[in-house]
Amino acid sequence: MKIKEFLNATPAELITRRTNMKHEVMNLRLQQKSGQMENTARIKNLRRAIARIETVLTNHRHAAAAK
């Protein structure tokens, strides 16, 4: 996912997406430990997407504080 996908979203939508992604990462880690995981790169991609969401949320907070 690219950061452009997150820039137009509201903070509430971003928080929901972040929560869902964190749950997915947790489930993928459980699959990895049990040897059932097929796409190991998915964890890496989700972690990066979560970081992008965090960046956008921080930018929203700074913009709101500057007003």
mmCIF file of N, CA, C and O in Angstrom:
data_model
loop_
_atom_site.group_PDB
_atom_site.id
_atom_site.type_symbol
_atom_site.label_atom_id
_atom_site.label_comp_id
_atom_site.label_asym_id
_atom_site.label_seq_id
_atom_site.Cartn_x
_atom_site.Cartn_y
_atom_site.Cartn_z
ATOM 1 N N MET A 1 0.834 -1.169 0.000
ATOM 2 C CA MET A 1 0.000 0.000 0.000
ATOM 3 C C MET A 1 0.884 1.239 0.000
ATOM 4 O O MET A 1 1.856 1.313 0.734
ATOM 5 N N LYS A 2 0.492 2.187 -0.793
ATOM 6 C CA LYS A 2 1.238 3.431 -0.899
ATOM 7 C C LYS A 2 0.665 4.468 0.068
ATOM 8 O O LYS A 2 -0.497 4.401 0.457
ATOM 9 N N ILE A 3 1.485 5.432 0.414
ATOM 10 C CA ILE A 3 1.052 6.459 1.360
ATOM 11 C C ILE A 3 -0.060 7.316 0.775
ATOM 12 O O ILE A 3 -0.892 7.850 1.503
ATOM 13 N N LYS A 4 -0.122 7.425 -0.547
ATOM 14 C CA LYS A 4 -1.179 8.206 -1.187
ATOM 15 C C LYS A 4 -2.559 7.651 -0.854
ATOM 16 O O LYS A 4 -3.532 8.398 -0.797
ATOM 17 N N GLU A 5 -2.641 6.351 -0.645
ATOM 18 C CA GLU A 5 -3.910 5.719 -0.300
ATOM 19 C C GLU A 5 -4.406 6.166 1.077
ATOM 20 O O GLU A 5 -5.599 6.145 1.347
ATOM 21 N N PHE A 6 -3.483 6.560 1.941
ATOM 22 C CA PHE A 6 -3.835 6.918 3.310
ATOM 23 C C PHE A 6 -4.037 8.415 3.504
ATOM 24 O O PHE A 6 -4.667 8.838 4.468
ATOM 25 N N LEU A 7 -3.510 9.238 2.623
ATOM 26 C CA LEU A 7 -3.541 10.680 2.826
ATOM 27 C C LEU A 7 -4.949 11.249 2.804
ATOM 28 O O LEU A 7 -5.241 12.217 3.513
ATOM 29 N N ASN A 8 -5.831 10.691 2.010
ATOM 30 C CA ASN A 8 -7.187 11.226 1.896
ATOM 31 C C ASN A 8 -8.169 10.625 2.901
ATOM 32 O O ASN A 8 -9.321 11.033 2.948
ATOM 33 N N ALA A 9 -7.708 9.682 3.682
ATOM 34 C CA ALA A 9 -8.586 9.026 4.654
ATOM 35 C C ALA A 9 -8.696 9.864 5.925
ATOM 36 O O ALA A 9 -7.777 10.624 6.273
ATOM 37 N N THR A 10 -9.810 9.713 6.612
ATOM 38 C CA THR A 10 -9.993 10.413 7.883
ATOM 39 C C THR A 10 -9.209 9.690 8.976
ATOM 40 O O THR A 10 -8.891 8.494 8.835
ATOM 41 N N PRO A 11 -8.895 10.390 10.049
ATOM 42 C CA PRO A 11 -8.171 9.733 11.149
ATOM 43 C C PRO A 11 -8.897 8.507 11.702
ATOM 44 O O PRO A 11 -8.264 7.514 12.053
ATOM 45 N N ALA A 12 -10.225 8.554 11.753
ATOM 46 C CA ALA A 12 -10.983 7.403 12.268
ATOM 47 C C ALA A 12 -10.805 6.191 11.355
ATOM 48 O O ALA A 12 -10.642 5.060 11.830
ATOM 49 N N GLU A 13 -10.828 6.419 10.045
ATOM 50 C CA GLU A 13 -10.626 5.323 9.099
ATOM 51 C C GLU A 13 -9.211 4.757 9.230
ATOM 52 O O GLU A 13 -9.017 3.536 9.166
ATOM 53 N N LEU A 14 -8.239 5.648 9.415
ATOM 54 C CA LEU A 14 -6.854 5.196 9.548
ATOM 55 C C LEU A 14 -6.660 4.363 10.807
ATOM 56 O O LEU A 14 -5.957 3.348 10.783
ATOM 57 N N ILE A 15 -7.287 4.780 11.888
ATOM 58 C CA ILE A 15 -7.162 4.028 13.142
ATOM 59 C C ILE A 15 -7.792 2.647 12.985
ATOM 60 O O ILE A 15 -7.236 1.645 13.451
ATOM 61 N N THR A 16 -8.921 2.576 12.299
ATOM 62 C CA THR A 16 -9.577 1.289 12.058
ATOM 63 C C THR A 16 -8.698 0.389 11.200
ATOM 64 O O THR A 16 -8.526 -0.796 11.506
ATOM 65 N N ARG A 17 -8.138 0.953 10.144
ATOM 66 C CA ARG A 17 -7.248 0.166 9.277
ATOM 67 C C ARG A 17 -6.026 -0.334 10.042
ATOM 68 O O ARG A 17 -5.603 -1.472 9.886
ATOM 69 N N ARG A 18 -5.450 0.554 10.872
ATOM 70 C CA ARG A 18 -4.262 0.181 11.648
ATOM 71 C C ARG A 18 -4.582 -0.967 12.598
ATOM 72 O O ARG A 18 -3.821 -1.928 12.696
ATOM 73 N N THR A 19 -5.719 -0.893 13.257
ATOM 74 C CA THR A 19 -6.130 -1.957 14.179
ATOM 75 C C THR A 19 -6.297 -3.279 13.449
ATOM 76 O O THR A 19 -5.817 -4.317 13.910
ATOM 77 N N ASN A 20 -6.964 -3.235 12.303
ATOM 78 C CA ASN A 20 -7.160 -4.454 11.518
ATOM 79 C C ASN A 20 -5.829 -5.037 11.051
ATOM 80 O O ASN A 20 -5.636 -6.254 11.069
ATOM 81 N N MET A 21 -4.927 -4.168 10.641
ATOM 82 C CA MET A 21 -3.613 -4.650 10.179
ATOM 83 C C MET A 21 -2.819 -5.260 11.318
ATOM 84 O O MET A 21 -2.143 -6.273 11.141
ATOM 85 N N LYS A 22 -2.909 -4.663 12.505
ATOM 86 C CA LYS A 22 -2.189 -5.229 13.652
ATOM 87 C C LYS A 22 -2.722 -6.609 14.017
ATOM 88 O O LYS A 22 -1.948 -7.514 14.350
ATOM 89 N N HIS A 23 -4.035 -6.784 13.923
ATOM 90 C CA HIS A 23 -4.619 -8.103 14.177
ATOM 91 C C HIS A 23 -4.154 -9.106 13.119
ATOM 92 O O HIS A 23 -3.854 -10.264 13.433
ATOM 93 N N GLU A 24 -4.085 -8.646 11.880
ATOM 94 C CA GLU A 24 -3.637 -9.536 10.805
ATOM 95 C C GLU A 24 -2.177 -9.942 11.003
ATOM 96 O O GLU A 24 -1.812 -11.100 10.789
ATOM 97 N N VAL A 25 -1.345 -9.006 11.430
ATOM 98 C CA VAL A 25 0.062 -9.330 11.700
ATOM 99 C C VAL A 25 0.155 -10.370 12.813
ATOM 100 O O VAL A 25 0.943 -11.323 12.722
ATOM 101 N N MET A 26 -0.656 -10.202 13.847
ATOM 102 C CA MET A 26 -0.651 -11.165 14.946
ATOM 103 C C MET A 26 -1.041 -12.556 14.446
ATOM 104 O O MET A 26 -0.392 -13.550 14.775
ATOM 105 N N ASN A 27 -2.086 -12.622 13.628
ATOM 106 C CA ASN A 27 -2.512 -13.916 13.091
ATOM 107 C C ASN A 27 -1.452 -14.528 12.183
ATOM 108 O O ASN A 27 -1.223 -15.745 12.209
ATOM 109 N N LEU A 28 -0.788 -13.696 11.389
ATOM 110 C CA LEU A 28 0.264 -14.207 10.510
ATOM 111 C C LEU A 28 1.459 -14.731 11.308
ATOM 112 O O LEU A 28 2.079 -15.721 10.926
ATOM 113 N N ARG A 29 1.762 -14.072 12.419
ATOM 114 C CA ARG A 29 2.862 -14.552 13.261
ATOM 115 C C ARG A 29 2.529 -15.913 13.864
ATOM 116 O O ARG A 29 3.395 -16.789 13.971
ATOM 117 N N LEU A 30 1.272 -16.085 14.248
ATOM 118 C CA LEU A 30 0.853 -17.389 14.769
ATOM 119 C C LEU A 30 0.963 -18.459 13.687
ATOM 120 O O LEU A 30 1.410 -19.581 13.954
ATOM 121 N N GLN A 31 0.558 -18.113 12.463
ATOM 122 C CA GLN A 31 0.691 -19.059 11.349
ATOM 123 C C GLN A 31 2.153 -19.385 11.076
ATOM 124 O O GLN A 31 2.501 -20.524 10.779
ATOM 125 N N GLN A 32 3.003 -18.365 11.183
ATOM 126 C CA GLN A 32 4.429 -18.569 10.933
ATOM 127 C C GLN A 32 5.018 -19.527 11.963
ATOM 128 O O GLN A 32 5.794 -20.418 11.616
ATOM 129 N N LYS A 33 4.645 -19.362 13.208
ATOM 130 C CA LYS A 33 5.169 -20.230 14.267
ATOM 131 C C LYS A 33 4.679 -21.663 14.124
ATOM 132 O O LYS A 33 5.392 -22.599 14.478
ATOM 133 N N SER A 34 3.480 -21.833 13.593
ATOM 134 C CA SER A 34 2.943 -23.181 13.439
ATOM 135 C C SER A 34 3.330 -23.803 12.101
ATOM 136 O O SER A 34 2.979 -24.946 11.825
ATOM 137 N N GLY A 35 4.033 -23.040 11.256
ATOM 138 C CA GLY A 35 4.503 -23.579 9.985
ATOM 139 C C GLY A 35 3.466 -23.581 8.881
ATOM 140 O O GLY A 35 3.651 -24.242 7.863
ATOM 141 N N GLN A 36 2.394 -22.833 9.028
ATOM 142 C CA GLN A 36 1.327 -22.817 8.036
ATOM 143 C C GLN A 36 1.416 -21.626 7.087
ATOM 144 O O GLN A 36 0.655 -21.534 6.136
ATOM 145 N N MET A 37 2.331 -20.709 7.341
ATOM 146 C CA MET A 37 2.386 -19.479 6.571
ATOM 147 C C MET A 37 2.972 -19.713 5.191
ATOM 148 O O MET A 37 3.987 -20.368 5.031
ATOM 149 N N GLU A 38 2.305 -19.149 4.177
ATOM 150 C CA GLU A 38 2.756 -19.325 2.805
ATOM 151 C C GLU A 38 3.530 -18.106 2.299
ATOM 152 O O GLU A 38 4.532 -18.243 1.630
ATOM 153 N N ASN A 39 3.037 -16.912 2.613
ATOM 154 C CA ASN A 39 3.655 -15.691 2.102
ATOM 155 C C ASN A 39 4.303 -14.938 3.262
ATOM 156 O O ASN A 39 3.664 -14.131 3.932
ATOM 157 N N THR A 40 5.578 -15.167 3.470
ATOM 158 C CA THR A 40 6.268 -14.556 4.606
ATOM 159 C C THR A 40 6.481 -13.062 4.420
ATOM 160 O O THR A 40 6.645 -12.335 5.396
ATOM 161 N N ALA A 41 6.473 -12.578 3.208
ATOM 162 C CA ALA A 41 6.672 -11.152 2.949
ATOM 163 C C ALA A 41 5.454 -10.330 3.368
ATOM 164 O O ALA A 41 5.542 -9.105 3.510
ATOM 165 N N ARG A 42 4.340 -10.966 3.586
ATOM 166 C CA ARG A 42 3.109 -10.258 3.968
ATOM 167 C C ARG A 42 3.271 -9.539 5.300
ATOM 168 O O ARG A 42 2.785 -8.413 5.468
ATOM 169 N N ILE A 43 3.990 -10.140 6.242
ATOM 170 C CA ILE A 43 4.220 -9.498 7.539
ATOM 171 C C ILE A 43 4.997 -8.203 7.341
ATOM 172 O O ILE A 43 4.654 -7.161 7.892
ATOM 173 N N LYS A 44 6.035 -8.260 6.556
ATOM 174 C CA LYS A 44 6.869 -7.087 6.287
ATOM 175 C C LYS A 44 6.047 -5.975 5.642
ATOM 176 O O LYS A 44 6.142 -4.811 6.040
ATOM 177 N N ASN A 45 5.229 -6.329 4.666
ATOM 178 C CA ASN A 45 4.414 -5.336 3.977
ATOM 179 C C ASN A 45 3.389 -4.704 4.920
ATOM 180 O O ASN A 45 3.153 -3.493 4.866
ATOM 181 N N LEU A 46 2.799 -5.502 5.781
ATOM 182 C CA LEU A 46 1.826 -4.974 6.736
ATOM 183 C C LEU A 46 2.497 -4.047 7.755
ATOM 184 O O LEU A 46 1.943 -3.000 8.091
ATOM 185 N N ARG A 47 3.671 -4.429 8.222
ATOM 186 C CA ARG A 47 4.383 -3.580 9.179
ATOM 187 C C ARG A 47 4.715 -2.227 8.569
ATOM 188 O O ARG A 47 4.600 -1.186 9.224
ATOM 189 N N ARG A 48 5.099 -2.229 7.318
ATOM 190 C CA ARG A 48 5.411 -0.971 6.635
ATOM 191 C C ARG A 48 4.152 -0.138 6.421
ATOM 192 O O ARG A 48 4.179 1.092 6.553
ATOM 193 N N ALA A 49 3.047 -0.779 6.093
ATOM 194 C CA ALA A 49 1.791 -0.058 5.914
ATOM 195 C C ALA A 49 1.337 0.559 7.236
ATOM 196 O O ALA A 49 0.838 1.696 7.263
ATOM 197 N N ILE A 50 1.517 -0.163 8.329
ATOM 198 C CA ILE A 50 1.175 0.362 9.652
ATOM 199 C C ILE A 50 2.026 1.595 9.951
ATOM 200 O O ILE A 50 1.523 2.606 10.453
ATOM 201 N N ALA A 51 3.298 1.547 9.609
ATOM 202 C CA ALA A 51 4.182 2.694 9.828
ATOM 203 C C ALA A 51 3.737 3.888 8.986
ATOM 204 O O ALA A 51 3.780 5.039 9.451
ATOM 205 N N ARG A 52 3.299 3.642 7.766
ATOM 206 C CA ARG A 52 2.804 4.734 6.916
ATOM 207 C C ARG A 52 1.554 5.363 7.521
ATOM 208 O O ARG A 52 1.394 6.591 7.514
ATOM 209 N N ILE A 53 0.672 4.525 8.041
ATOM 210 C CA ILE A 53 -0.540 5.042 8.686
ATOM 211 C C ILE A 53 -0.170 5.885 9.897
ATOM 212 O O ILE A 53 -0.721 6.967 10.112
ATOM 213 N N GLU A 54 0.770 5.402 10.695
ATOM 214 C CA GLU A 54 1.219 6.154 11.867
ATOM 215 C C GLU A 54 1.780 7.512 11.451
ATOM 216 O O GLU A 54 1.538 8.531 12.109
ATOM 217 N N THR A 55 2.520 7.557 10.365
ATOM 218 C CA THR A 55 3.082 8.808 9.865
ATOM 219 C C THR A 55 1.982 9.782 9.470
ATOM 220 O O THR A 55 2.030 10.968 9.819
ATOM 221 N N VAL A 56 0.984 9.294 8.756
ATOM 222 C CA VAL A 56 -0.124 10.153 8.335
ATOM 223 C C VAL A 56 -0.907 10.645 9.553
ATOM 224 O O VAL A 56 -1.285 11.821 9.617
ATOM 225 N N LEU A 57 -1.139 9.776 10.523
ATOM 226 C CA LEU A 57 -1.846 10.185 11.737
ATOM 227 C C LEU A 57 -1.067 11.264 12.492
ATOM 228 O O LEU A 57 -1.654 12.228 12.994
ATOM 229 N N THR A 58 0.231 11.121 12.556
ATOM 230 C CA THR A 58 1.070 12.123 13.211
ATOM 231 C C THR A 58 0.981 13.447 12.472
ATOM 232 O O THR A 58 0.884 14.510 13.098
ATOM 233 N N ASN A 59 1.003 13.400 11.154
ATOM 234 C CA ASN A 59 0.874 14.628 10.365
ATOM 235 C C ASN A 59 -0.484 15.287 10.603
ATOM 236 O O ASN A 59 -0.568 16.510 10.689
ATOM 237 N N HIS A 60 -1.545 14.483 10.721
ATOM 238 C CA HIS A 60 -2.868 15.033 11.021
ATOM 239 C C HIS A 60 -2.867 15.713 12.393
ATOM 240 O O HIS A 60 -3.435 16.801 12.554
ATOM 241 N N ARG A 61 -2.220 15.090 13.373
ATOM 242 C CA ARG A 61 -2.174 15.663 14.718
ATOM 243 C C ARG A 61 -1.416 16.975 14.722
ATOM 244 O O ARG A 61 -1.833 17.956 15.368
ATOM 245 N N HIS A 62 -0.279 17.026 14.009
ATOM 246 C CA HIS A 62 0.518 18.252 13.958
ATOM 247 C C HIS A 62 -0.237 19.375 13.230
ATOM 248 O O HIS A 62 -0.160 20.528 13.633
ATOM 249 N N ALA A 63 -0.950 19.018 12.188
ATOM 250 C CA ALA A 63 -1.743 20.014 11.443
ATOM 251 C C ALA A 63 -2.861 20.571 12.315
ATOM 252 O O ALA A 63 -3.163 21.759 12.272
ATOM 253 N N ALA A 64 -3.490 19.692 13.091
ATOM 254 C CA ALA A 64 -4.572 20.127 13.967
ATOM 255 C C ALA A 64 -4.039 21.010 15.099
ATOM 256 O O ALA A 64 -4.685 21.976 15.506
ATOM 257 N N ALA A 65 -2.857 20.696 15.584
ATOM 258 C CA ALA A 65 -2.270 21.475 16.665
ATOM 259 C C ALA A 65 -1.802 22.843 16.172
ATOM 260 O O ALA A 65 -1.789 23.813 16.934
ATOM 261 N N ALA A 66 -1.444 22.936 14.903
ATOM 262 C CA ALA A 66 -0.948 24.193 14.344
ATOM 263 C C ALA A 66 -2.080 25.195 14.097
ATOM 264 O O ALA A 66 -1.833 26.382 13.960
ATOM 265 N N LYS A 67 -3.304 24.683 14.026
ATOM 266 C CA LYS A 67 -4.438 25.587 13.741
ATOM 267 C C LYS A 67 -4.832 26.402 14.905
ATOM 268 O O LYS A 67 -4.784 26.409 15.952
#
